[in-house]
PDB file of C-alpha atoms in Angstrom:
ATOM      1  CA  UNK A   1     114.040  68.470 102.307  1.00 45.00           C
ATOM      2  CA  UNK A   2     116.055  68.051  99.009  1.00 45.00           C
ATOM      3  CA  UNK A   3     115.429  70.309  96.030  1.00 45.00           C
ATOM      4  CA  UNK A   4     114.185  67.530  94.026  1.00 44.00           C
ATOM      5  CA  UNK A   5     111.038  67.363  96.233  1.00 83.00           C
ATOM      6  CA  UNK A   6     110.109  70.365  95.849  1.00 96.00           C
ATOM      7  CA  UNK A   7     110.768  70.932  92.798  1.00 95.00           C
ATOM      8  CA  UNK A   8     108.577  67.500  92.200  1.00 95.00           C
ATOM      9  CA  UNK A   9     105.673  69.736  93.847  1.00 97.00           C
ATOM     10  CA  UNK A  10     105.988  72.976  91.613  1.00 98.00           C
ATOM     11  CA  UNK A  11     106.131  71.049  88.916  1.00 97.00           C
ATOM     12  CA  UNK A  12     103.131  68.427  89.682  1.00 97.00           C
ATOM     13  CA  UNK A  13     101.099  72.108  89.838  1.00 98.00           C
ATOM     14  CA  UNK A  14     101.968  73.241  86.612  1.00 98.00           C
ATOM     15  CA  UNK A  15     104.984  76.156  87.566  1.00 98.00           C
ATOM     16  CA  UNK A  16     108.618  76.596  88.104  1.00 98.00           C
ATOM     17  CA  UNK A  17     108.703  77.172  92.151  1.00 98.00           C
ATOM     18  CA  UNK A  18     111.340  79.436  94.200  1.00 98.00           C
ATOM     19  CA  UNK A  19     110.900  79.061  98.209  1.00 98.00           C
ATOM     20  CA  UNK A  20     112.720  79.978 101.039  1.00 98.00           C
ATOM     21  CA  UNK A  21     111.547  79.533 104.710  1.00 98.00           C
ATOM     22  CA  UNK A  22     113.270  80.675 108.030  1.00 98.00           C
ATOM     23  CA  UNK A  23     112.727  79.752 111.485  1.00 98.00           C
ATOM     24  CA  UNK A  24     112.589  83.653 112.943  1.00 98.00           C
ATOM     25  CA  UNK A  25     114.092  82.286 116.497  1.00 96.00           C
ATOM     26  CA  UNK A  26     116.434  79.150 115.949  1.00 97.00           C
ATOM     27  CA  UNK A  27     117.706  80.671 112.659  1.00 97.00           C
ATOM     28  CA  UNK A  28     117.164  77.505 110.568  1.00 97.00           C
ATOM     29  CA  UNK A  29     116.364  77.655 106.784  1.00 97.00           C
ATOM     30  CA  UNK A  30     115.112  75.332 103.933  1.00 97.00           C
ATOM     31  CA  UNK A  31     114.713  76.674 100.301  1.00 97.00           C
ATOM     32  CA  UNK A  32     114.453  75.705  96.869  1.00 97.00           C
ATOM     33  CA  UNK A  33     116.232  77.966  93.861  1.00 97.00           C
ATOM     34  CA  UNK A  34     116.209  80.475  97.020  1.00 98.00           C
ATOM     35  CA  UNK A  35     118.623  83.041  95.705  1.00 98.00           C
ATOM     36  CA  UNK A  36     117.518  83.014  92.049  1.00 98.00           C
ATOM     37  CA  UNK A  37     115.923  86.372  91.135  1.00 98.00           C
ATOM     38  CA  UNK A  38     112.890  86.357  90.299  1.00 98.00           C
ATOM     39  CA  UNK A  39     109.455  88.833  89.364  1.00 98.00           C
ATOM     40  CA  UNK A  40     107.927  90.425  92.707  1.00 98.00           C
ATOM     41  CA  UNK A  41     104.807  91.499  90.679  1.00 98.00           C
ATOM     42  CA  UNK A  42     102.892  93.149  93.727  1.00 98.00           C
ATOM     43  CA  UNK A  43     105.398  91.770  96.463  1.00 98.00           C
ATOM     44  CA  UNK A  44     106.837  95.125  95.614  1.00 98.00           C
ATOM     45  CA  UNK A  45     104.355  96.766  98.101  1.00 98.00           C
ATOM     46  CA  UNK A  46     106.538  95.064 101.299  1.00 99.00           C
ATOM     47  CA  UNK A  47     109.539  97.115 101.123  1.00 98.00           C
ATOM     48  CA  UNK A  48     107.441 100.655 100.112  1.00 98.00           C
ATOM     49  CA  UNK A  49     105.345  99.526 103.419  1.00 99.00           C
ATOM     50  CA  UNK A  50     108.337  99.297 105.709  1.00 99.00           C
ATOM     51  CA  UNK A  51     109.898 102.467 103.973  1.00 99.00           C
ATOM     52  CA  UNK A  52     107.032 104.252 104.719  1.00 98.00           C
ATOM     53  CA  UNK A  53     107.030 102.689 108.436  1.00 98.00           C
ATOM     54  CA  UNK A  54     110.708 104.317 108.228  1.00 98.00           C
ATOM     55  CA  UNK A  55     110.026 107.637 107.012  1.00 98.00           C
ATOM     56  CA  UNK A  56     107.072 108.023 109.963  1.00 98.00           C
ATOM     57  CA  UNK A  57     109.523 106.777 112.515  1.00 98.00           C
ATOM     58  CA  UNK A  58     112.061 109.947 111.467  1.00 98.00           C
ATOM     59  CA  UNK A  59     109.311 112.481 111.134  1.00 98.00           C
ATOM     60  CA  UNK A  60     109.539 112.872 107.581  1.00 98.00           C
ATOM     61  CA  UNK A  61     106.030 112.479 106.698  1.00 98.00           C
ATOM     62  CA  UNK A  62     102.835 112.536 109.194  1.00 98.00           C
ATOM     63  CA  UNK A  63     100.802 109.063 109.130  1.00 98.00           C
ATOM     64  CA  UNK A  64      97.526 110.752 108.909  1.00 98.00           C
ATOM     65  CA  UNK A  65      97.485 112.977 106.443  1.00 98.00           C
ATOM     66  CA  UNK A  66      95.109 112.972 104.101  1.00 98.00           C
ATOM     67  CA  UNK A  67      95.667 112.965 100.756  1.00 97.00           C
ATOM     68  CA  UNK A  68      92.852 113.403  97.520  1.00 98.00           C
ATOM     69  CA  UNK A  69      93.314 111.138  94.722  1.00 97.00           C
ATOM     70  CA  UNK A  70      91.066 111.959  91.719  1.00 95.00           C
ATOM     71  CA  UNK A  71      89.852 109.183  89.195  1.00 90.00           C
ATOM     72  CA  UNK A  72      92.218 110.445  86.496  1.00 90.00           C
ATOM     73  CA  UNK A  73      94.691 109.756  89.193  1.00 92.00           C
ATOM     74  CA  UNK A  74      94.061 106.226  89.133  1.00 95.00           C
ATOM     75  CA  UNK A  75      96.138 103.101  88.095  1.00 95.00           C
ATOM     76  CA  UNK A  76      94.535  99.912  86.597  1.00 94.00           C
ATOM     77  CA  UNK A  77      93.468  97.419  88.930  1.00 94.00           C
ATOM     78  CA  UNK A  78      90.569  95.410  90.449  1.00 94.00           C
ATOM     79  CA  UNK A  79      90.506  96.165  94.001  1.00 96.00           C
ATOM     80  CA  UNK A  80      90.304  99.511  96.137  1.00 97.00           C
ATOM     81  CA  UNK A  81      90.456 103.051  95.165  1.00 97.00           C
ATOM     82  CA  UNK A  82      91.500 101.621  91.918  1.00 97.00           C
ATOM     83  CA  UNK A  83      88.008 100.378  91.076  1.00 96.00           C
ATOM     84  CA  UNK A  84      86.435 103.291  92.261  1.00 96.00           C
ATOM     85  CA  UNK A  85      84.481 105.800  90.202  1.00 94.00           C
ATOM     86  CA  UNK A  86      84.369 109.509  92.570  1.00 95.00           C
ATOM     87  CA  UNK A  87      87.254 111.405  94.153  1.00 96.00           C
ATOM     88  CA  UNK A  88      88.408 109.848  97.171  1.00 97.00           C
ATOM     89  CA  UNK A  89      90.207 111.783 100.259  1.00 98.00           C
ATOM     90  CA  UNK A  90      91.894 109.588 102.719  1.00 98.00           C
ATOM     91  CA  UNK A  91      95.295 109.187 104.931  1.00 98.00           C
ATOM     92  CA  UNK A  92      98.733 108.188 103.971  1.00 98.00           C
ATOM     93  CA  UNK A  93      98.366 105.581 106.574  1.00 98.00           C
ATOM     94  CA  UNK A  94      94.970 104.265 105.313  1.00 98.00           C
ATOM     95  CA  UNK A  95      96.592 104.069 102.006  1.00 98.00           C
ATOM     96  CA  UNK A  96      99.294 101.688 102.697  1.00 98.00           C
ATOM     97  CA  UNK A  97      96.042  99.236 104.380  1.00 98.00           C
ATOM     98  CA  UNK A  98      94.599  99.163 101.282  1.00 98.00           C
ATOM     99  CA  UNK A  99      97.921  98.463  99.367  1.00 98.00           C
ATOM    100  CA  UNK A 100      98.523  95.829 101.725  1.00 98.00           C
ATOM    101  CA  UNK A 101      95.296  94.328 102.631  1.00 98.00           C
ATOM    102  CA  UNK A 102      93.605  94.138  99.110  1.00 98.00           C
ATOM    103  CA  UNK A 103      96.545  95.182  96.978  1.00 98.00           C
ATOM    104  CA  UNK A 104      95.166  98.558  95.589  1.00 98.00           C
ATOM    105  CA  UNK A 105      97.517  99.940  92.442  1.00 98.00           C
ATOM    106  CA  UNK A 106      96.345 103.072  93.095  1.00 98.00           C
ATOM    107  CA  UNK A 107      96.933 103.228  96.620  1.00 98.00           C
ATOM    108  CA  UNK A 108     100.328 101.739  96.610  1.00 98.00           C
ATOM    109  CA  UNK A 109     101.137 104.142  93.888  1.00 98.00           C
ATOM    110  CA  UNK A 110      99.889 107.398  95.584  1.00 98.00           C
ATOM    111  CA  UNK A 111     101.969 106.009  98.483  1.00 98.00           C
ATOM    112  CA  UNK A 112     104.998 105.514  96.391  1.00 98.00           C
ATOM    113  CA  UNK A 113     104.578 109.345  95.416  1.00 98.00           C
ATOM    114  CA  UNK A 114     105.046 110.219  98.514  1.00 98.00           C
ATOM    115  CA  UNK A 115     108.279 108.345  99.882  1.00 98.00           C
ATOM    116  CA  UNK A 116     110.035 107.834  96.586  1.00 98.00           C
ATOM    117  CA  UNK A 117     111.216 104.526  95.170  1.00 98.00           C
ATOM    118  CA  UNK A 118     115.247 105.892  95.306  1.00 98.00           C
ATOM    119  CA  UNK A 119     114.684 105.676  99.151  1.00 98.00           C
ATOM    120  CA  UNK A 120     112.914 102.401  99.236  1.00 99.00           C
ATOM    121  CA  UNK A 121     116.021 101.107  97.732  1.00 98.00           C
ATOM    122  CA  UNK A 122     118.380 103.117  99.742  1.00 98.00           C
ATOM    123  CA  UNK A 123     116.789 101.390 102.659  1.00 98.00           C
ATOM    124  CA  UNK A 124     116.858  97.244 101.000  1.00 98.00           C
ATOM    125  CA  UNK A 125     120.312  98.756 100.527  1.00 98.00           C
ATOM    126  CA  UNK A 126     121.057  99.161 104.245  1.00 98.00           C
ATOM    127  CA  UNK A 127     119.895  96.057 105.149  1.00 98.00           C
ATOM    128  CA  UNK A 128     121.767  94.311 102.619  1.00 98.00           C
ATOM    129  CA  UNK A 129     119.056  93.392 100.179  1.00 98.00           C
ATOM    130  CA  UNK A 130     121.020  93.880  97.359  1.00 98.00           C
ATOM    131  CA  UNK A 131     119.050  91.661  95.012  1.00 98.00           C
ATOM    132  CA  UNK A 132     115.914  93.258  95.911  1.00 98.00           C
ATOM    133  CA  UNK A 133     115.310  96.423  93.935  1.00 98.00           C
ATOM    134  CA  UNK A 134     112.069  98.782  93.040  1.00 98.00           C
ATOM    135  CA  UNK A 135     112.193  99.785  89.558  1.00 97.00           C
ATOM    136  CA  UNK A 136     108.380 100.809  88.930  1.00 97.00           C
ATOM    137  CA  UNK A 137     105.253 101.321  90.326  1.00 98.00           C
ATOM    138  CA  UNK A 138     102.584  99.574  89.484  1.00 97.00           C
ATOM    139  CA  UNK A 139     101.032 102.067  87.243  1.00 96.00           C
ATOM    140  CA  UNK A 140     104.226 101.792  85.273  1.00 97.00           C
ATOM    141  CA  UNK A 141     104.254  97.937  85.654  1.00 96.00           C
ATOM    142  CA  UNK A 142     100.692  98.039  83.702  1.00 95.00           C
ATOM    143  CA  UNK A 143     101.755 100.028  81.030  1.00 96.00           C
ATOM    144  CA  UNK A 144     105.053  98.466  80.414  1.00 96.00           C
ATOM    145  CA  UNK A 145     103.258  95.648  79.686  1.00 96.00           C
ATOM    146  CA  UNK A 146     100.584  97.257  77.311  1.00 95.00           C
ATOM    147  CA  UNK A 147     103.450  98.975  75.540  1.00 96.00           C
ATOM    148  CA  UNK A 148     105.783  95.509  75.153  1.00 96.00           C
ATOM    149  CA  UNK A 149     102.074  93.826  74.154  1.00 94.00           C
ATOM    150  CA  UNK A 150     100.575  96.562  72.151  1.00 93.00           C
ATOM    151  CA  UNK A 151      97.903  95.826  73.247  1.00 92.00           C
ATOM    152  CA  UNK A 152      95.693  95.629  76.510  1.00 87.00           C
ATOM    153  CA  UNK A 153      94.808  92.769  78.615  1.00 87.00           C
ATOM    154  CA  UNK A 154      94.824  89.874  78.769  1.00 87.00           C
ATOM    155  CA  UNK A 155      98.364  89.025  77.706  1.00 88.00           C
ATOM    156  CA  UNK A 156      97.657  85.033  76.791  1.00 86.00           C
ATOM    157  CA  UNK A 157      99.832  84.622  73.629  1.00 90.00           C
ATOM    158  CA  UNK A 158     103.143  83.122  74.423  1.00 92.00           C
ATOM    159  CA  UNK A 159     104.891  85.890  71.996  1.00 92.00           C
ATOM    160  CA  UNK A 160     103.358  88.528  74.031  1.00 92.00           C
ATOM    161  CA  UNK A 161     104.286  87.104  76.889  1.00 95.00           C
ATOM    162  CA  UNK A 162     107.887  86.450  75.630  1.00 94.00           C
ATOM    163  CA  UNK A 163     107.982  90.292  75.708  1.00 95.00           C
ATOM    164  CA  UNK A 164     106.664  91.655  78.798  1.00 97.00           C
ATOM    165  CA  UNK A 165     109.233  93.094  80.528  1.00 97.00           C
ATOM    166  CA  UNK A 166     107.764  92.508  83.930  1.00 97.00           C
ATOM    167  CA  UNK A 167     108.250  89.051  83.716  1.00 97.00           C
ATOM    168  CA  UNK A 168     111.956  89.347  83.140  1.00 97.00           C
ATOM    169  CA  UNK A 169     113.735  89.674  86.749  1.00 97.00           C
ATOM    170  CA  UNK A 170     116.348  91.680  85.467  1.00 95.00           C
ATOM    171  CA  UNK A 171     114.064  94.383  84.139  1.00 97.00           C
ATOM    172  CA  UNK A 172     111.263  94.562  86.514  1.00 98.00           C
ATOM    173  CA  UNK A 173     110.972  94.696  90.318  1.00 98.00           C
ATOM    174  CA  UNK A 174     112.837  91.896  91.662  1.00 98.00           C
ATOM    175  CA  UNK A 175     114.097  89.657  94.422  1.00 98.00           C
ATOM    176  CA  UNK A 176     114.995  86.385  95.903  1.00 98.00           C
ATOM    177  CA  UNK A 177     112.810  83.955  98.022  1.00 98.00           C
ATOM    178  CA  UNK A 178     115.765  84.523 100.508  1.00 98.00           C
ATOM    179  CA  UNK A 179     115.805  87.910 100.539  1.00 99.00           C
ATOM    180  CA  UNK A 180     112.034  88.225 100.994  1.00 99.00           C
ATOM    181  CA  UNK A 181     111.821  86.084 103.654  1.00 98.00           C
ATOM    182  CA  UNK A 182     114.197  88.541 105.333  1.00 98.00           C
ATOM    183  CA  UNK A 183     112.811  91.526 104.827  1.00 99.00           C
ATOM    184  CA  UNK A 184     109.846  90.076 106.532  1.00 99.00           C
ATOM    185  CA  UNK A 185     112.171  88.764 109.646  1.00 98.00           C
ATOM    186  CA  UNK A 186     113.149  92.296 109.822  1.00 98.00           C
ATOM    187  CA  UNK A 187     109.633  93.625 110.370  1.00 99.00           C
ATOM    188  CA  UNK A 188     108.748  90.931 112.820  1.00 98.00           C
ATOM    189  CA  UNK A 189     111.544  91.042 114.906  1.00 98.00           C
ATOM    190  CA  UNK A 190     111.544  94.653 115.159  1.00 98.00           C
ATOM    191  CA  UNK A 191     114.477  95.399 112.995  1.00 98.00           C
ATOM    192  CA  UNK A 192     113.219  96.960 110.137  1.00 98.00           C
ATOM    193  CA  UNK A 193     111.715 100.331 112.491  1.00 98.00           C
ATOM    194  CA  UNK A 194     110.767 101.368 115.714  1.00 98.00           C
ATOM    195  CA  UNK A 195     108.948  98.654 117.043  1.00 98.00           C
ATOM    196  CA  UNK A 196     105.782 100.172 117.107  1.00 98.00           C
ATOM    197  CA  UNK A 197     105.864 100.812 113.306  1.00 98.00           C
ATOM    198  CA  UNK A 198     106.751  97.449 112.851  1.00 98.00           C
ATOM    199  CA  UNK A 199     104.066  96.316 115.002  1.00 98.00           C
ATOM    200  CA  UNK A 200     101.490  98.601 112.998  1.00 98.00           C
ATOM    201  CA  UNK A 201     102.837  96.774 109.990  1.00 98.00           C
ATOM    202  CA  UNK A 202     102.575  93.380 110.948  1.00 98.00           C
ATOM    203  CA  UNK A 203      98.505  94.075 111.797  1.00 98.00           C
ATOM    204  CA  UNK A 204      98.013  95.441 108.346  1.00 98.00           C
ATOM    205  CA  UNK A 205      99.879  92.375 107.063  1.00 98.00           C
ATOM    206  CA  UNK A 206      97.915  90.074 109.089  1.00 98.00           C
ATOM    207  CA  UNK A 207      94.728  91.973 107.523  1.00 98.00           C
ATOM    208  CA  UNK A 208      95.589  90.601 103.750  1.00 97.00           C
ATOM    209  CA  UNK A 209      92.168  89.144 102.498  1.00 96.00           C
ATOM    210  CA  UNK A 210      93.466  86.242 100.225  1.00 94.00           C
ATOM    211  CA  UNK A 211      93.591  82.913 101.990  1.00 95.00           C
ATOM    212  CA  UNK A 212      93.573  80.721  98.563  1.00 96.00           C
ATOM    213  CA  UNK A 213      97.442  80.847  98.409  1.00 98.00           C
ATOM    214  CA  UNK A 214      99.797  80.746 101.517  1.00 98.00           C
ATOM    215  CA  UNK A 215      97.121  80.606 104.006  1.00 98.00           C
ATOM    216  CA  UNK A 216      95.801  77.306 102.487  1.00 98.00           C
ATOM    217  CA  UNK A 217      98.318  75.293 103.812  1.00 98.00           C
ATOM    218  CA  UNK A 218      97.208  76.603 107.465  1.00 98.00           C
ATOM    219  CA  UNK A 219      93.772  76.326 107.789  1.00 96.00           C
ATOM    220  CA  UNK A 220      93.725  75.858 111.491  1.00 96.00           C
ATOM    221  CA  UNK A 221      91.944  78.357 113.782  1.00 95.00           C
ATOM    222  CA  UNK A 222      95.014  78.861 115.863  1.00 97.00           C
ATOM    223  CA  UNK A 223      97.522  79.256 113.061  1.00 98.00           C
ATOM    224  CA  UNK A 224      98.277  83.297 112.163  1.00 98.00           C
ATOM    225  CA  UNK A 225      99.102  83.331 108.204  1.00 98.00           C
ATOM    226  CA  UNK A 226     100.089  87.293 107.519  1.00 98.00           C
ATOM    227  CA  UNK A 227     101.646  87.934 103.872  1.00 98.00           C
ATOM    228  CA  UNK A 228     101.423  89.721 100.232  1.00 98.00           C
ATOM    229  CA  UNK A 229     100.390  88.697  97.295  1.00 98.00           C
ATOM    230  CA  UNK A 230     101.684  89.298  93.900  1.00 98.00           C
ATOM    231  CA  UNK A 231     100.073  88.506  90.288  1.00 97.00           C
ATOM    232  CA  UNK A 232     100.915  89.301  86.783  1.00 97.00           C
ATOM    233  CA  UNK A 233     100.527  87.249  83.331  1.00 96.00           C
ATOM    234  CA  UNK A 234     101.796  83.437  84.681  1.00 97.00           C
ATOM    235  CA  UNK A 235     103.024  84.934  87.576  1.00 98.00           C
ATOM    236  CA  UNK A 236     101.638  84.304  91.172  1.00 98.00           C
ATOM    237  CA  UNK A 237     103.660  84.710  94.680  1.00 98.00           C
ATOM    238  CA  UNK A 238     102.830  84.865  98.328  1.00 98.00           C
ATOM    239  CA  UNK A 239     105.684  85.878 101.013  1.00 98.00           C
ATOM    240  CA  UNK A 240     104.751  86.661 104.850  1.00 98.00           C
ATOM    241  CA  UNK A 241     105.188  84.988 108.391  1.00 98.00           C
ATOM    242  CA  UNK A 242     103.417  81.850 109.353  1.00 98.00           C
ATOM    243  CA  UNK A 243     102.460  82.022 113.407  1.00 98.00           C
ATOM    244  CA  UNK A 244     101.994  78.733 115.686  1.00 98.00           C
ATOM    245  CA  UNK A 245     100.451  78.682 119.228  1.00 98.00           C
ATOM    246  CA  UNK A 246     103.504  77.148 120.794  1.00 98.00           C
ATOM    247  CA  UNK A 247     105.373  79.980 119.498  1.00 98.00           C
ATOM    248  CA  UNK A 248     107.147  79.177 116.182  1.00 98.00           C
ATOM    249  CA  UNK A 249     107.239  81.909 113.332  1.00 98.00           C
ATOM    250  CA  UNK A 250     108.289  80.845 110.008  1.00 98.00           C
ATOM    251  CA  UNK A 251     109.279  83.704 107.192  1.00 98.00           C
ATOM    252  CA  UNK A 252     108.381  81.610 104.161  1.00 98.00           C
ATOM    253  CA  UNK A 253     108.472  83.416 100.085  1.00 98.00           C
ATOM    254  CA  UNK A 254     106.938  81.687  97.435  1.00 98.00           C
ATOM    255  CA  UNK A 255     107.444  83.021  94.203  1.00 98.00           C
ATOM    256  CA  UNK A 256     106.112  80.758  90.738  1.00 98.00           C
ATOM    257  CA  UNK A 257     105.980  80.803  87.182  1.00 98.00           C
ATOM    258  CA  UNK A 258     103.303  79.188  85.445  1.00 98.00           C
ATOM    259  CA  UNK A 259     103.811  76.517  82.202  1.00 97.00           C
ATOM    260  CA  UNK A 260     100.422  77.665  80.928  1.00 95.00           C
ATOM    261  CA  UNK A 261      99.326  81.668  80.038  1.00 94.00           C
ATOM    262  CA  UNK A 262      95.852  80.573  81.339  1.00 93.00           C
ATOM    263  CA  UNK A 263      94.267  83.936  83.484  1.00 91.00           C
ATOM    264  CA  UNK A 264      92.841  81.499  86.367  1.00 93.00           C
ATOM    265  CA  UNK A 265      95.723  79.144  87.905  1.00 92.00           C
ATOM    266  CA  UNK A 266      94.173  77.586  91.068  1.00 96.00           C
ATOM    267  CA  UNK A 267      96.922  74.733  91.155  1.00 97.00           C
ATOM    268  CA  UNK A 268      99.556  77.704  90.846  1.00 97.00           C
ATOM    269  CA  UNK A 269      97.500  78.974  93.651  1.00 98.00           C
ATOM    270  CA  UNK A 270      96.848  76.250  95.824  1.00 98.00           C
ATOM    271  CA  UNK A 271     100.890  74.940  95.173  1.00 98.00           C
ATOM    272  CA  UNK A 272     102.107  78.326  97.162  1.00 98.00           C
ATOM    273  CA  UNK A 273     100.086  76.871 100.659  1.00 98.00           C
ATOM    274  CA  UNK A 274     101.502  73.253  99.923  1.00 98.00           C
ATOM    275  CA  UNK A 275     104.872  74.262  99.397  1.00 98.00           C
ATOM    276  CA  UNK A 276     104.878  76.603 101.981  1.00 98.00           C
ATOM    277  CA  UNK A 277     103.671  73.897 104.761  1.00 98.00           C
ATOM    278  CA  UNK A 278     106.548  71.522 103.872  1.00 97.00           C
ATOM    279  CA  UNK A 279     108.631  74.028 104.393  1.00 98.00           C
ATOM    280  CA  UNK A 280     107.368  75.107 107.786  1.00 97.00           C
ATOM    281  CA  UNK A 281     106.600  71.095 108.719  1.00 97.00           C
ATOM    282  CA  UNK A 282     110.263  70.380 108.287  1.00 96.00           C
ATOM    283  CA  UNK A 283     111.741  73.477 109.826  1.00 97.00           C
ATOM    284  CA  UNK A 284     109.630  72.037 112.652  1.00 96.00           C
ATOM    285  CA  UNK A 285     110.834  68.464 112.633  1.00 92.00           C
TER     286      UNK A 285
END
């Protein structure tokens, strides 16, 4: 696969595309613009999830305890504890489900709380992931952008946009497709924690409800798609671990950037599965 067709795809859907796929056992690798940085909008949550893993593993914080999170402890989002309305009371290990699974703000913010973004980074550090860094939670990530905007959403005018800090790699959280991709060979191969807290995370990865953007290039009954999401203003990613029956597991991270500030971007969606299975057909070749 050259860059060109790729980057015929990404553009044919109406974004700028980064990719970068690795076969988990032979070691081989395609990408496109793979170690350009780039916006992890709620990819963030992957490295706080393995962190957390981490900090289990060593005894620094106990899975199951429970935690109350009242509504003016919320952050802004659709999904979770972050559209709820009454106090809620659940475990630190519940939290990072719904962080994962449906992407809760609030969740993955009352989780960050707890095992601190300086060791998150401490940790991408270790493994080498230098381009991958945690500035903000995603409370912070909402009102950075309603404080570059001045106003609230939706951010659709290109000046606003032009000024939203989350959108500029360098100022945000950020990483590479590459890098991604790694951090999630890490947790399936048992290298980024014990191996039962990277077997715990690869079930609450495999739990993600979204199957309109990676998962759409799989739709076979006997194909395993297990990822993250992440969305902001022209933004929308996918990263995770693509499982065959005969065997093969592909790390594959998607990030794009959208032409248009349109809210709903279903080509920007759907590009993320198609992209993704050329990668994974020609690591297979």
């Amino acid at each position: 696969m050259t860059a060109l067709d790729l980057g015929a795809v990404f553009r044919a859907a109406g974004v700028t595309g980064w990719l970068h796929a690795l076969d988990l056992d032979s070691g081989r690798e395609v990408g496109h613009r793979p170690d350009e940085p780039v916006s992890m909008a709620s990819v963030f949550k992957v490295p706080l999830l393995v962190e957390f893993g981490r900090q289990a593993d060593a005894g620094l914080l106990d899975p199951a305890a429970r935690v109350t999170i009242g509504a003016a402890e919320r952050s802004s989002g659709p999904t979770g504890i972050s559209a709820m309305l009454d106090d809620v009371t659940i475990s630190l290990r519940d939290l990072a489900y719904l962080m994962i699974a449906v992407s809760d703000n609030t969740a993955a913010d009352a989780l960050a709380a707890r095992v601190g973004l300086d060791a998150v980074n401490a940790m991408l550090t270790r493994f080498g992931l230098t381009g991958t860094h945690v500035e903000q939670n995603a409370g912070q990530q909402n009102d950075s952008m309603a404080e570059d905007a001045g106003h609230g959403w939706p951010f659709l005018d290109p000046e606003d946009l032009a000024r939203l800090r989350v959108l500029d790699p360098l100022r945000t959280n950020r990483s590479t497709a590459r890098e991604t991709a790694a951090l999630f060979a890490l947790i399936w191969r048992d290298e980024a924690a014990s191996a039962e807290s990277c077997a715990w995370m690869r079930g609450v990865l495999n739990l993600q409800v979204w199957p309109h953007r990676l998962a759409s290039g799989f739709p076979y009954d006997d194909v395993e798609v297990s990822g993250k999401t992440g969305t902001l203003p022209t933004v929308r990613n996918e990263a995770g671990v693509v499982e065959y029956p005969d065997g093969g597991r592909y790390a594959v991270a998607v990030y794009t950037r959208a032409f248009s500030p349109a809210l709903n971007q279903p080509r920007a969606d759907a590009v993320i599965g198609t992209a993704a299975r050329m990668a994974v057909d020609h690591l297979r070749r």
